[in-house]
Every structure is written in C-alpha cells, then in structure tokens.
Coordinates of C-alpha atoms in Angstrom, one line a residue:
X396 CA 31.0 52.0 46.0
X397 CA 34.1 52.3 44.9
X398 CA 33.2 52.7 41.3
X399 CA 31.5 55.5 42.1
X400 CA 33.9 57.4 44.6
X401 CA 36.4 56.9 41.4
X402 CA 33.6 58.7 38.9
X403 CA 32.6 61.2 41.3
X404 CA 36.3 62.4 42.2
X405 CA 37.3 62.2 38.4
X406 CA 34.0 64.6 37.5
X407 CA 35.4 67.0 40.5
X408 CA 38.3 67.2 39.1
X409 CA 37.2 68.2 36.0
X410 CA 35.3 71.4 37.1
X411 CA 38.3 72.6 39.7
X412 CA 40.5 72.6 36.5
X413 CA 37.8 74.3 34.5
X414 CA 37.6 73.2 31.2
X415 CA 34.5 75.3 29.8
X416 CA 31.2 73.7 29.4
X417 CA 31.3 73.1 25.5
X418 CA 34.6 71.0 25.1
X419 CA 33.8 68.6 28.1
X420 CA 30.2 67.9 27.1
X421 CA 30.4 64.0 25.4
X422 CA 27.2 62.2 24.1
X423 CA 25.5 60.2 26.6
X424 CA 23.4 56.9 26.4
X425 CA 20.8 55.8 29.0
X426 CA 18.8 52.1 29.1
X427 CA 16.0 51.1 31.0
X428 CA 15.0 47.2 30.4
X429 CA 11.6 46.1 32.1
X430 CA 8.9 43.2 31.8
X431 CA 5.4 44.0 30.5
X432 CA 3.4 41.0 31.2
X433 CA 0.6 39.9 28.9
X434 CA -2.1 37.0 28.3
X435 CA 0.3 34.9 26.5
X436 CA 3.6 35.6 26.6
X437 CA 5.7 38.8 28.3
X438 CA 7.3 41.1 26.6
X439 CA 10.4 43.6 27.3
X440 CA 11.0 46.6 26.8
X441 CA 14.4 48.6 26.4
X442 CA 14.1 52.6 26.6
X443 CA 16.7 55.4 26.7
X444 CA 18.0 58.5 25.4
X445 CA 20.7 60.0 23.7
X446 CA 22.2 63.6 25.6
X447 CA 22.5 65.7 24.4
X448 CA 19.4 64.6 21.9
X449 CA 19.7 64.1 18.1
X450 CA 17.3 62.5 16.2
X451 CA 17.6 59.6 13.6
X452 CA 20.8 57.6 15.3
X453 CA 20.7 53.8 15.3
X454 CA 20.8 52.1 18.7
X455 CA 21.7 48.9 19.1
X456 CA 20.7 46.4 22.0
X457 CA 23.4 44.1 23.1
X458 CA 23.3 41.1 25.6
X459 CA 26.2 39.7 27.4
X460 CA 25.9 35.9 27.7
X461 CA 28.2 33.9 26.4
X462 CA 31.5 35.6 28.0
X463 CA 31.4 38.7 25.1
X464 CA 28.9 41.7 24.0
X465 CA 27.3 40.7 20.7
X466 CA 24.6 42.9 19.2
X467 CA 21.3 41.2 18.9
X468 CA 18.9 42.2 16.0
X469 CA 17.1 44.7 17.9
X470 CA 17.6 48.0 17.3
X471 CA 15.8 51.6 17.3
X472 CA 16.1 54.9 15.7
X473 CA 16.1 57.9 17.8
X474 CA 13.3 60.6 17.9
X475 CA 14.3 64.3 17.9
X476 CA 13.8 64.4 22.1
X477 CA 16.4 62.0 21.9
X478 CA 14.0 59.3 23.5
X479 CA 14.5 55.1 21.3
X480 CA 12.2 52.1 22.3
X481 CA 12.8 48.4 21.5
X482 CA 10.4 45.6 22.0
X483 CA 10.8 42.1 22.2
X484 CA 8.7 39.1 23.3
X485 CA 10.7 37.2 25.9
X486 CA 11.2 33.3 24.4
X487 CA 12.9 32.2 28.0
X488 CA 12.7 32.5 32.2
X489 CA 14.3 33.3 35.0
X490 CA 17.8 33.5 33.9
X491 CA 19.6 36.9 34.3
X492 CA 20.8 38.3 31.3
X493 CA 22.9 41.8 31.0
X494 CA 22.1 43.8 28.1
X495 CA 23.6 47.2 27.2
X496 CA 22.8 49.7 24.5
X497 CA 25.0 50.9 21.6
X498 CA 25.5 53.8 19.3
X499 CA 28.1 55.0 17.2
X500 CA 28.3 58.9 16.1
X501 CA 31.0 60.4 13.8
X502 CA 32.7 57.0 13.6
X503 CA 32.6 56.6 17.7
X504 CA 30.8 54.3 19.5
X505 CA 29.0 55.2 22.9
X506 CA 27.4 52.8 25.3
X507 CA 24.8 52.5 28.0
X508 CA 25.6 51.0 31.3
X509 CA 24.7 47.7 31.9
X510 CA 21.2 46.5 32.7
X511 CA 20.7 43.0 34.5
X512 CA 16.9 41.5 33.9
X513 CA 15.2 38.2 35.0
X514 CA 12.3 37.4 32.9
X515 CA 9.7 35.7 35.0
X516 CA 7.7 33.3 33.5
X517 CA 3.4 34.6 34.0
X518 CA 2.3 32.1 36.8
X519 CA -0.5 29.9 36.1
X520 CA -4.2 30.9 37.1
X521 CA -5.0 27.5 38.6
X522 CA -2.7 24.8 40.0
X523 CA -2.6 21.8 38.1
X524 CA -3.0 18.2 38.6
X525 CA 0.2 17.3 40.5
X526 CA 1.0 13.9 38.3
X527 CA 0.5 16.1 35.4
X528 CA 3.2 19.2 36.0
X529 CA 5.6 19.1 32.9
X530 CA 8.4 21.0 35.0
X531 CA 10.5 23.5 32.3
X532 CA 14.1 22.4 32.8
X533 CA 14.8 23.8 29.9
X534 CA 17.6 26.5 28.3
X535 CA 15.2 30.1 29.7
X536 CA 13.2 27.5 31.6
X537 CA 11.5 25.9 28.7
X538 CA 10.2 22.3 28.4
X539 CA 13.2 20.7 27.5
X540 CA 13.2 18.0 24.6
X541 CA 15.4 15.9 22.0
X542 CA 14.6 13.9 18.8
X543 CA 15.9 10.5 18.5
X544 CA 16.4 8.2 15.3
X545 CA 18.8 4.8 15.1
X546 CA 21.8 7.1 14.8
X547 CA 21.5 7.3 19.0
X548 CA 21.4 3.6 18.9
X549 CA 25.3 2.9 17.7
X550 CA 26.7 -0.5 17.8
X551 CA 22.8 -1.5 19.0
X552 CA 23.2 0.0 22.6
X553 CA 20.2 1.2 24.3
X554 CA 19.0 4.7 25.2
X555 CA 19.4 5.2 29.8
X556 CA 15.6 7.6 29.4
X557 CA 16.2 7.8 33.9
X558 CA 19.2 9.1 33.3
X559 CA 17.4 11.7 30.3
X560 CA 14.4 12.3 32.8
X561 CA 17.3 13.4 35.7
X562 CA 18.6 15.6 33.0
X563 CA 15.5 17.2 32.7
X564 CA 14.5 15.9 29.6
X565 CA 10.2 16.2 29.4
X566 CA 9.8 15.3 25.6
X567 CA 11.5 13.0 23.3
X568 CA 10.3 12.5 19.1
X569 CA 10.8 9.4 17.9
X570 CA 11.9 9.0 14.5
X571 CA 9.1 6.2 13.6
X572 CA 9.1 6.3 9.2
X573 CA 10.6 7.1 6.6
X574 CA 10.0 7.4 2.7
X575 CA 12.9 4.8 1.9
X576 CA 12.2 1.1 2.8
X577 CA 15.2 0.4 4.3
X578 CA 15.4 3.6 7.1
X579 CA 12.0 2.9 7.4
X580 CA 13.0 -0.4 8.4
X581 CA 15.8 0.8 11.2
X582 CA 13.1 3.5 12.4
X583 CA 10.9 0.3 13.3
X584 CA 13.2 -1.2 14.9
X585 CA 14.0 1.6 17.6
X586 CA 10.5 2.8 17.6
X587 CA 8.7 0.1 19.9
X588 CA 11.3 0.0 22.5
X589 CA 12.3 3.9 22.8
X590 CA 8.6 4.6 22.9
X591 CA 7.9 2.4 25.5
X592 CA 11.0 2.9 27.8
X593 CA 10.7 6.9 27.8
X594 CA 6.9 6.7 28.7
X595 CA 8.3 4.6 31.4
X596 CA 10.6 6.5 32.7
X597 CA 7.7 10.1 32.7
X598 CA 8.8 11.4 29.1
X599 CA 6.1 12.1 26.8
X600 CA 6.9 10.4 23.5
X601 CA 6.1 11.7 19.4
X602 CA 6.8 10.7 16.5
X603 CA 8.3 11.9 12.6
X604 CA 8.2 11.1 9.5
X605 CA 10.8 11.6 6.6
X606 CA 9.7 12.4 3.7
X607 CA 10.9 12.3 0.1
X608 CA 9.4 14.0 -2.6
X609 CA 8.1 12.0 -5.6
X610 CA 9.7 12.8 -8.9
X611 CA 6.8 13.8 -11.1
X612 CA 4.9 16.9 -11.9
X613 CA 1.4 16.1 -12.3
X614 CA -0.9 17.2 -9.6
X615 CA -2.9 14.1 -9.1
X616 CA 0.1 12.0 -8.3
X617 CA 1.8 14.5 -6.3
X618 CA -1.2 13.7 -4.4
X619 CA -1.1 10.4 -4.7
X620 CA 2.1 10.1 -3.4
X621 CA 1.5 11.9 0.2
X622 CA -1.4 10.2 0.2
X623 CA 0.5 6.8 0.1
X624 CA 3.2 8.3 2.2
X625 CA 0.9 9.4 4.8
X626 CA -1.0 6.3 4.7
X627 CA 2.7 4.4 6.2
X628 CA 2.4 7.0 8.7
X629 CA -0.6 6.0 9.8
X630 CA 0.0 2.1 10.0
X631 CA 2.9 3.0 11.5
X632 CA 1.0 4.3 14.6
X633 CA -1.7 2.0 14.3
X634 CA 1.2 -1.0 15.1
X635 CA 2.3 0.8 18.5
X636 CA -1.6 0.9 19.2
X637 CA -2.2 4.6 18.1
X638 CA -1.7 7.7 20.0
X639 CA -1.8 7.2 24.3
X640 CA -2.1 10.4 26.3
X641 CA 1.6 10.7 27.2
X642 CA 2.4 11.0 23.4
X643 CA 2.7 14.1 21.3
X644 CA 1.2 14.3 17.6
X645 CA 3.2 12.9 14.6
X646 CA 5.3 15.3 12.5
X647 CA 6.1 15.8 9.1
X648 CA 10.2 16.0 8.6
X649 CA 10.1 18.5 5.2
X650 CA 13.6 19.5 4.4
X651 CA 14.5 17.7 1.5
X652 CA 13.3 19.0 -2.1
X653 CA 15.5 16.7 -4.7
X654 CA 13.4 14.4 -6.1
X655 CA 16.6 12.6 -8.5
X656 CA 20.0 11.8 -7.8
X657 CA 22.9 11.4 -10.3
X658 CA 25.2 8.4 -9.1
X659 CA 27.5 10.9 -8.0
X660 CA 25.1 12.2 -5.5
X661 CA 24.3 15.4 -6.9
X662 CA 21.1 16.5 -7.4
X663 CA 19.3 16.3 -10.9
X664 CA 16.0 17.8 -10.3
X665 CA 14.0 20.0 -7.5
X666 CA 10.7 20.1 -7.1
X667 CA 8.8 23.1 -7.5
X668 CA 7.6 25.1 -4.9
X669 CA 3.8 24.6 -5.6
X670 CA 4.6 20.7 -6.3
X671 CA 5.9 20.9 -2.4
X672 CA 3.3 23.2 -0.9
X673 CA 0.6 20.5 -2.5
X674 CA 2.3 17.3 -1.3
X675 CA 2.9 19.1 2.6
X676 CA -1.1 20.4 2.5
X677 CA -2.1 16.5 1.7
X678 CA 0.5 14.5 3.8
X679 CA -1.2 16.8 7.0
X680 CA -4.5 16.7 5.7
X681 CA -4.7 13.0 5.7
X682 CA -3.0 12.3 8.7
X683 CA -5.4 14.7 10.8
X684 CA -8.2 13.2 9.4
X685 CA -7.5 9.9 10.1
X686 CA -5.7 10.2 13.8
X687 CA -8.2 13.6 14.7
X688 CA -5.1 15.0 16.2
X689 CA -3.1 18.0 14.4
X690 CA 0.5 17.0 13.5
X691 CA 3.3 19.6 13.6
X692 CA 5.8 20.1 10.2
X693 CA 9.5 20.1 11.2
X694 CA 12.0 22.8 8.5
X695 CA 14.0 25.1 8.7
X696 CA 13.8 29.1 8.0
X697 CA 15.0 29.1 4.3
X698 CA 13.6 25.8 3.1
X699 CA 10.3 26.9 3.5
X700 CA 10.3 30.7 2.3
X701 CA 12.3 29.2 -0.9
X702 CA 10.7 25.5 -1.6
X703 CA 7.1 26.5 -0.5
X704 CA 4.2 28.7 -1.2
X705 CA 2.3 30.4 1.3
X706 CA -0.3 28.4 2.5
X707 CA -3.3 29.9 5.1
X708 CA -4.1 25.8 5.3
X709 CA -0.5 25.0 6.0
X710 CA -0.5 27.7 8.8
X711 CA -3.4 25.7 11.4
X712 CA 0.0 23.2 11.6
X713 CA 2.1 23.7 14.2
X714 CA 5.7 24.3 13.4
X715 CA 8.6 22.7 14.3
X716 CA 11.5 24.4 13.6
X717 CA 15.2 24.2 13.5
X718 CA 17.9 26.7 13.6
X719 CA 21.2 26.5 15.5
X720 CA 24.1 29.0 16.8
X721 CA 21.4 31.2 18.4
X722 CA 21.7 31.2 22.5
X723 CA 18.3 29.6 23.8
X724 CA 19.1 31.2 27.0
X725 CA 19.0 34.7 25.8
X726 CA 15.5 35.7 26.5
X727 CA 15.0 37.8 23.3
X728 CA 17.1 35.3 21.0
X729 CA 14.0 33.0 19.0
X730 CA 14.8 30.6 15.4
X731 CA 13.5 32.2 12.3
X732 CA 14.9 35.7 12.1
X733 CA 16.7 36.7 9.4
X734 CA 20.2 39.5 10.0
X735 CA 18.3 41.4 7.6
X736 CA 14.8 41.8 6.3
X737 CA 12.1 39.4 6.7
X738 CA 11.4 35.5 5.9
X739 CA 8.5 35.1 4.0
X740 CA 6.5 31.8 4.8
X741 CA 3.3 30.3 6.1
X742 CA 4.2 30.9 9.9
X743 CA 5.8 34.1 9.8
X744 CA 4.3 36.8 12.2
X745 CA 3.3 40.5 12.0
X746 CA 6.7 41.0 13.9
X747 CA 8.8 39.3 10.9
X748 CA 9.0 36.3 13.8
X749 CA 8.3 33.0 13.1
X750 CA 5.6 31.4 14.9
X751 CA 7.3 28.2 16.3
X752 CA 5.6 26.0 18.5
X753 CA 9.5 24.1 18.8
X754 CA 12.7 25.3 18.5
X755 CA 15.9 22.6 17.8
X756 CA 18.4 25.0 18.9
X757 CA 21.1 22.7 19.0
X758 CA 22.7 19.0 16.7
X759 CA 25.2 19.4 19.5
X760 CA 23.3 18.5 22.4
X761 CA 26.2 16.1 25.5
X762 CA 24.4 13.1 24.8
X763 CA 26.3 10.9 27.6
X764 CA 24.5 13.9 29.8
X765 CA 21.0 12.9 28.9
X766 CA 22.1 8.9 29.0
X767 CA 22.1 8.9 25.5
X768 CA 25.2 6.5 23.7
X769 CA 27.3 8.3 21.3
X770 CA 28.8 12.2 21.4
X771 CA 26.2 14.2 19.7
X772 CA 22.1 14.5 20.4
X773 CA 19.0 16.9 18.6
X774 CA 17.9 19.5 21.4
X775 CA 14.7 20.9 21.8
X776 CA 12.7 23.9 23.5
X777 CA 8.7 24.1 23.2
X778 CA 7.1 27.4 23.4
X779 CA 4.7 28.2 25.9
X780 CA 3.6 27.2 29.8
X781 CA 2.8 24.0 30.5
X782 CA -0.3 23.8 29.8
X783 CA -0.2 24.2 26.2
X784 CA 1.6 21.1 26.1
X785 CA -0.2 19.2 27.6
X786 CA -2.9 19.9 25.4
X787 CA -1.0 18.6 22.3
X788 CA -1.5 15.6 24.5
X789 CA -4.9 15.5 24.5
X790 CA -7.4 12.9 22.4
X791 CA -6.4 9.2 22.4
X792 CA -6.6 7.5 19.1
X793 CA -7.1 3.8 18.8
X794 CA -7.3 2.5 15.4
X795 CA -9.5 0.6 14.0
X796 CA -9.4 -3.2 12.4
X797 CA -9.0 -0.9 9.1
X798 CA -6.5 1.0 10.5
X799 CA -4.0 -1.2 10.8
X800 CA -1.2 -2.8 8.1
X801 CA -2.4 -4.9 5.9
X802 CA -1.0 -8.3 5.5
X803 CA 0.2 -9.7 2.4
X804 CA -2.3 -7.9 0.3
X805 CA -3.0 -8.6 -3.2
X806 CA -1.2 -6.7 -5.8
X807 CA -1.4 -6.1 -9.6
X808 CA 2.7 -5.2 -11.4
X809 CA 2.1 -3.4 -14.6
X810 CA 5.0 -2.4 -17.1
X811 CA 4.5 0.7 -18.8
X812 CA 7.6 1.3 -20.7
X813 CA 10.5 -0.9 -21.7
X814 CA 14.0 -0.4 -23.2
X815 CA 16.2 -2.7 -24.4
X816 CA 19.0 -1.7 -27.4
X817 CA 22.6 -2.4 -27.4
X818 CA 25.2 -3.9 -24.8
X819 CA 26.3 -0.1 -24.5
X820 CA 22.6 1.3 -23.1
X821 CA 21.1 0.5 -20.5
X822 CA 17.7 -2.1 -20.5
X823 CA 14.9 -0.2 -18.8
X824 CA 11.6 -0.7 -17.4
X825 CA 8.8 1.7 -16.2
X826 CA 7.1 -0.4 -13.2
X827 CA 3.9 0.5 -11.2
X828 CA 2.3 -1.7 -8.8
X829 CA -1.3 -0.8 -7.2
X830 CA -3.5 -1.8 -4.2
X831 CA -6.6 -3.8 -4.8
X832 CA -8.7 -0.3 -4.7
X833 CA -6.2 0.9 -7.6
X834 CA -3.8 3.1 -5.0
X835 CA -0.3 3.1 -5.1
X836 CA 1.7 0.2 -2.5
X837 CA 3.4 2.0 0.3
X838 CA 6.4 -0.2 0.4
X839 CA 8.2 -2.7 -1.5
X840 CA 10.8 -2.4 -4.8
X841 CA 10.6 -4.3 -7.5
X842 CA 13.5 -6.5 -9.7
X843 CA 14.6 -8.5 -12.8
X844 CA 14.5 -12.2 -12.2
X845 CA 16.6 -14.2 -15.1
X846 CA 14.9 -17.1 -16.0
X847 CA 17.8 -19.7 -15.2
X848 CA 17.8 -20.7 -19.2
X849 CA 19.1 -17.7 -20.1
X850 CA 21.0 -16.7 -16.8
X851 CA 23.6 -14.2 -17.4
X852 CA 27.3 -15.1 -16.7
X853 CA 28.1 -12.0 -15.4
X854 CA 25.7 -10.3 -12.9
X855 CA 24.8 -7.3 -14.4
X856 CA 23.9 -4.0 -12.3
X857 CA 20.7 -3.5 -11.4
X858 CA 19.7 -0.1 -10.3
X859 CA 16.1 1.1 -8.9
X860 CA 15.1 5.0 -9.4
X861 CA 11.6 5.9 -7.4
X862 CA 9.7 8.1 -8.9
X863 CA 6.3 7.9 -6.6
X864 CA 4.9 5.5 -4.1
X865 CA 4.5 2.3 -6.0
X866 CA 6.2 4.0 -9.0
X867 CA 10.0 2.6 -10.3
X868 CA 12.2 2.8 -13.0
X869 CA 14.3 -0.3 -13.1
X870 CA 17.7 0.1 -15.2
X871 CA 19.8 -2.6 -15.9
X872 CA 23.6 -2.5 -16.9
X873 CA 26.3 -5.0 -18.3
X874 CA 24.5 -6.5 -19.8
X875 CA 25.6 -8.9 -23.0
X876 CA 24.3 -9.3 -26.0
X877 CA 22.1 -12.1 -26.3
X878 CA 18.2 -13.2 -25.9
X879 CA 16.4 -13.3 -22.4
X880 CA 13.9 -14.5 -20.6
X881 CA 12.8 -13.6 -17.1
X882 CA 10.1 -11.5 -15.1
X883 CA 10.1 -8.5 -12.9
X884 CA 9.1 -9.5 -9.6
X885 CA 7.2 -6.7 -6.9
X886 CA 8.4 -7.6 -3.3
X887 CA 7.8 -5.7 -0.2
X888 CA 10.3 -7.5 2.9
X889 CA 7.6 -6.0 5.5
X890 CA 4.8 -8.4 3.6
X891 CA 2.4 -5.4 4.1
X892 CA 1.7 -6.4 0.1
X893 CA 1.9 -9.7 -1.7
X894 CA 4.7 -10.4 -4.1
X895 CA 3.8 -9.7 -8.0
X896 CA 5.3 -10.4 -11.3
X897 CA 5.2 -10.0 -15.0
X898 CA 7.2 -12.6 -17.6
X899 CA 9.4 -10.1 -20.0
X900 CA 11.3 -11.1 -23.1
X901 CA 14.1 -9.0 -24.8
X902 CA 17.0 -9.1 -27.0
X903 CA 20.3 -7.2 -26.1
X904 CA 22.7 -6.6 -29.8
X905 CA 26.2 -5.6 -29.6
X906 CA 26.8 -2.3 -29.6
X907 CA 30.2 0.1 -30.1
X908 CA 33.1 -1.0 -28.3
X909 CA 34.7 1.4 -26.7
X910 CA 38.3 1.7 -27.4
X911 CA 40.0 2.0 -23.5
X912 CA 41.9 5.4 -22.9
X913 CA 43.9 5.0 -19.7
X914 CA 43.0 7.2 -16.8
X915 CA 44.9 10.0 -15.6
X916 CA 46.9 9.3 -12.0
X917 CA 45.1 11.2 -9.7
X918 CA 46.4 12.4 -6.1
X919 CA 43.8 12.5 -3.4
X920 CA 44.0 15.6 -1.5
X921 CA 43.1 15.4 2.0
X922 CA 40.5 17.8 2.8
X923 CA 40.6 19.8 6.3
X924 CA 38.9 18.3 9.0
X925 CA 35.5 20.3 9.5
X926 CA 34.1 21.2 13.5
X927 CA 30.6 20.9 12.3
X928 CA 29.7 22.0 16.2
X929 CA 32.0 24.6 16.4
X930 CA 29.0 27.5 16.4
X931 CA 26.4 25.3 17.9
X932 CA 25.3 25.3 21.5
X933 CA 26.7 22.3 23.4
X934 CA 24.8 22.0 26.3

C-alpha cells in the first residue's frame, strides 16, 4: 500500500508542475502470465503490450529464481497494436516462480512488473491404487530419480536407499554393464545388492549399459558388435531373474564415439555418424525383442545432432537425456535447447524442444542427503504424471533356460594376421574368437603365453587393442631378438566362454639401436584447481 501511495503522489506531482504531455510520456511494458491446461501437459502463456505501441521490438521473458533476473530463451516480437505472446509448455509444479518482461529501445531497457505463477500439475481422472502412487518429490514436483554406478560405492560402503526413499527419491538406474570387462565386472558387483535393497526400501530400480563403439567400418560387423554387446545386456538381466514390476526398462548409455586411443589418451579415430546411428538402431532392436519391453537411450544434446543420423526407428525409444546448469524448478526451463537455433536429432519436436522422457539435470546432486556415501550423486526428473511411469513398469520378463549366461562354452581362437620383424617393432597379432554358432564372444581378452623353453628374461609389454566383440589386436613390445615358441590363449575370468588357444612360432632379429639423446628437464606446472560443480544445481 505503500508502494502505491509513493506512485500515486509521485504521478500527482507531476501534473501540478505541468510538464506537457509529450516530454513526460515514457514507453510502457505490461505482462500477463496464465495456465492453459491441456490433455497432456499445460502450457503458459505470457502476453503484453508495449505503450505507446511499435511494432517489431524484441521482448524478452525473464524469471527470478535463483536470487537474480536472468533472461530465459523465450522471447516475442511485437505486432504493430503493440500486443507480444510467448508460449511455453510448463516442465514443473506447484512452485511459484516470478517472471518479468524485457525490452530495450534506443539503447534503454524497459521492464514489466513482476508476475508471480504456480503451475498446477492437471489432476488425475481416476484415483489410483493406493500401494501404487509414485508421489513427485521432485525439483517442479517431478518424480525424482538418480543413477548409480560403483563410483557411489567408495572404499566398498553401502548405499542407506531409507534414507534415499525419505529424501524423496522414487527411481534409481543401476549401472548393470558395460563394454570393457573389467567395469563390467565392478557393475556386477553393485548390481545384485543395490537392486535388491532399493526395491526394498519402495524405489523402483533400471538398469544401463555403457557402450563402446567397435573400431571397424563395415556394416555387418558394426552389427555384429551391438548385437554381441546387446546380447551381455541381456544375460545380464537374465542373472538378476529378468525384469520384476518395480523395475524400469534397460538403457543404452551412448555418449562415447572414439573407437581408438593413442597411449596418451587422445583419441585416434571417431566413428562416423551412420556407423553410430546403425550400431544404436541394433543394440535397441535386439534388446526389445528379446526382453518385449522398450529400453530408453541416455545422451546428451550435441552428441546426438553431431555423432548421429536421424533415425524415425530410433525415435519409438524413449530418451534419456542429460544437460546440467539449467534450473529444474523453473517451470519453463527443459534440457535440449540450444541459446540459438535449433538441435537437429531423432527426438527433437516441432517446437525445436527435445522430447525427453528424463532429464539429468544435475552430477552435483548432496549425496550424504539421499544416504548415498561420497560428496557427489547423478540427479534425475521424469516427465509426465504418474501414471506414465508406471507404465514403463509394466510387462514382467522372465527368461528363459536360453536366456541365460552360458557356462564355459566352447570356443574356436583364429589368428588372422601376424607381425613379427626387428627388436625395434612391435610383434603383432590379429585375434578373433567365435561362439559355437559362429558369433563373436561377449567377454574375455586374449594373450601370449611363452612356452617356458624359450621364456623371455625380460617381460616384455603386452598391450590389447579391441576392435569388435570377440575381435583383438594383440601388440607385443621389448621384445629381444631371438626364436619363440608359445600360443595365444582366449580367456574370459566370468567363464561365460571356455578358454582357447593357438601354438605360434616366430623369430624376432636385431634391429637399429637407437643411440640415447638425454631428455630435456622439464618443470611441471601445477594446473588451477577446476570447480567442476560450480554452474551445476546442488540440490
């Protein structure tokens, strides 16, 4: 009331002095923000007009919610009444938000007042079965989630899922496999017992796979490699007894295109975007087919507008997507927006949107808040009532006698190419290893076995380069110059496949000797410490 005895008595003042109609007339900006309900999802609207009117200014929306104005991405030209219209679908609940509009003229800017909204979330037709109500404790009252791996498992402790179910936690995926042997290995270990103690404690459990890409080019093995990839997937699940109804589908983790490393780390070779496209359409394919439920593909924005093709068969797969810094609470904010333009992919809407199904807003979740050991945990929203998700639930798998792992399974170890020069190049050998129906192995690596007779001195470096799923090259280096005997030997630690072998012979001459130039003395410089949360939400 105050305010506006101060506005009233300044605007009195103004016409007792006199000051004549055309110097004290200033542009003015009004905003009306309001909720349009629909089948689906509710939408709002923000309205206005510029006074006195001009057409073809830019307004701005602006939301206060994180202690300052910032300028979302919706914005509005103005028509020659002077009238601008925004609309946005509304991607969270019942939390007020103020918004305000903007525009600048001549180099000055001119706002709206404020305009406080609570988006209610469209109440379901029918009331549910009680034991089945998935409340949304989430950031805009979502269904609140995280995604787990072994890195929440440090120094072997053990995830508190009461103390994540008081939290408000509803859904938790479970890292479960993994391309490489030995993170496959650690996802096992975690799998059974976080599975187990979160449906215990009422949160719904899924699963993910990470995936990388094979390093060849040809089609057929492309497909041949998610095949196999898939096909750990689904043993995977078939060991924890398939899908219950209080788990969510499997997903694919896609975010990773190298397909070589150099021993520095840096990447060699990508894989193309039709090479990735292929091997995502027949990892999902296979796993649908074989489970009968659809699995969801976790990215982000950029990978898959620039490492993928559009893809209508991609599309049916629900998306999981990540994309940090953007506040989940903010009921316009949603992932997948560019600043500018559009991002082209599979999922993306009429609306330039991405159609998400969930969103990891945050790596910088409180993890001591959700009982989880350690200072940093994955944080997820899900899109849509309650009642969607629960329908992700639905359809129990149990697999079959041929569904599950082999054990110890009969291999065949073929060498295709071999190497062996000088004591200054490596010895190398080309290595596939097949099923008894002539597919790749899932797991396993493979290795040179000295015969003791000719037993090197030294131990030499050996070093193992996948290229596909049951595909190696096998380098060996230090090699002296001499004759040797040995075999390469196929093992797999999980025994899913039987140990194989083939008996090799070659002869290693001297080569150049190198003549040894001392090194240069190099000072390490200490590189500043990075905040890699520093723009995430912490919540």
């Amino acid at each position: 009331m105050k305010i506006r005895a101060s506005i009233t008595s300044a605007a009195l003042a103004f016409l007792v002095i006199g000051i004549p109609h055309v110097q004290a007339a200033t542009s003015a900006l009004s905003l009306s923000v309001k909720q349009t309900p629909s089948i689906s999802e509710s939408t709002v609207t923000f309205y206005g007009s510029i006074k006195p009117a001009r057409a073809g200014l830019t307004v701005k929306v602006q939301s206060f919610s994180t202690g300052a104005w910032q300028t979302t991405r919706f914005q509005s030209k103005t028509t020659k009444a002077g009238t601008w219209t925004v609309a946005a679908v509304a991607t969270s609940f019942d939390v007020p938000i103020k918004y305000r509009a903007q525009v600048s003229i001549s180099g000055k800017n001119f706002y709206s007042p404020a305009r406080t909204i609570v988006i209610r979330a469209i109440p379901e037709i029918s009331e549910p079965e009680p034991s089945l109500v998935i409340e949304p404790l989430g950031p805009g009252n979502r269904i609140h989630g995280a995604d787990i791996s072994r890195w929440q498992h440090p120094g072997d402790k053990q995830i508190d899922f009461t103390t994540a179910y008081a939290s408000g936690l509803r859904f938790v995926m479970i890292k479960a496999s993994d391309t490489r042997d030995d993170a496959d290995a650690l996802a096992l270990k975690y799998l059974v017992m976080d599975r187990l103690a979160a449906q215990a404690a009422g949160i719904y459990t899924g699963f993910y796979h990470y995936a990388i890409l094979p390093d060849v080019t040809d089609p057929d093995e492309i497909v041949r490699d998610a095949t196999a990839q898939a096909q750990k997937a689904v043993w995977r699940l078939a060991s924890i007894g398939g899908y219950t109804e209080r788990d969510l589908p499997y997903a694919l983790d896609l975010e990773n295109k190298c397909v070589r490393l150099a021993s520095s780390g840096a990447c060699l070779q990508y894989a193309t975007r039709s090479a990735v496209t292929l091997w995502a359409e027949t990892f999902l394919a296979f796993l649908k087919d074989k489970t009968g439920r659809t699995p969801f593909l976790y990215s982000y924005s950029s990978f898959l507008e620039g490492s993928m093709n559009k893809s209508k068969e991609l599309a049916q797969y629900p998306l999981w997507l990540a994309q940090y810094a953007i506040d989940p609470f903010n009921p316009i904010n949603a992932p997948g927006l560019k600043v500018g333009g559009c991002y082209v992919h599979s999922w993306t809407g009429t609306n330039c949107d991405s159609q998400w199904t969930i969103w990891q807003y945050t790596s910088c979740g409180i993890a001591p808040k959700y009982g989880v050991p350690g200072t940093r945990l994955d944080l997820n929203i899900f899109r849509g009532p309650a009642a969607d998700f629960l329908n992700l639930a639905k359809g129990s798998w149990t697999p079959q006698l041929t569904d599950l792992m082999p054990s110890n399974e009969p291999t065949q170890l073929t060498i295709n190419e071999f190497s062996a020069t000088t004591t200054n190049r490596l010895v190398t050998f080309n290595v596939s290893v097949i099923r008894p129906d002539s597919t790749p192995v899932v797991t396993g690596a493979v290795k040179l076995v000295f015969d003791p007779l000719t037993t090197p001195a030294i131990r030499p470096t050996q070093t193992v380069l996948r290229a596909t799923s049951g595909e190696w090259t096998l380098a060996i280096k230090g090699l002296a110059a001499g004759d040797y005997l040995g075999k390469i030997v196929y093992t797999d630690v999980s025994k899913t496949h039987a140990q194989s072998t083939q008996s090799v012979a070659f002869t290693v001459t001297q080569g150049v000797i190198p003549t040894p130039t001392p090194s240069p003395t190099k000072t390490a410089t200490p590189k500043p410490a990075v905040d890699g949360c520093a723009k995430q939400i912490k919540n």
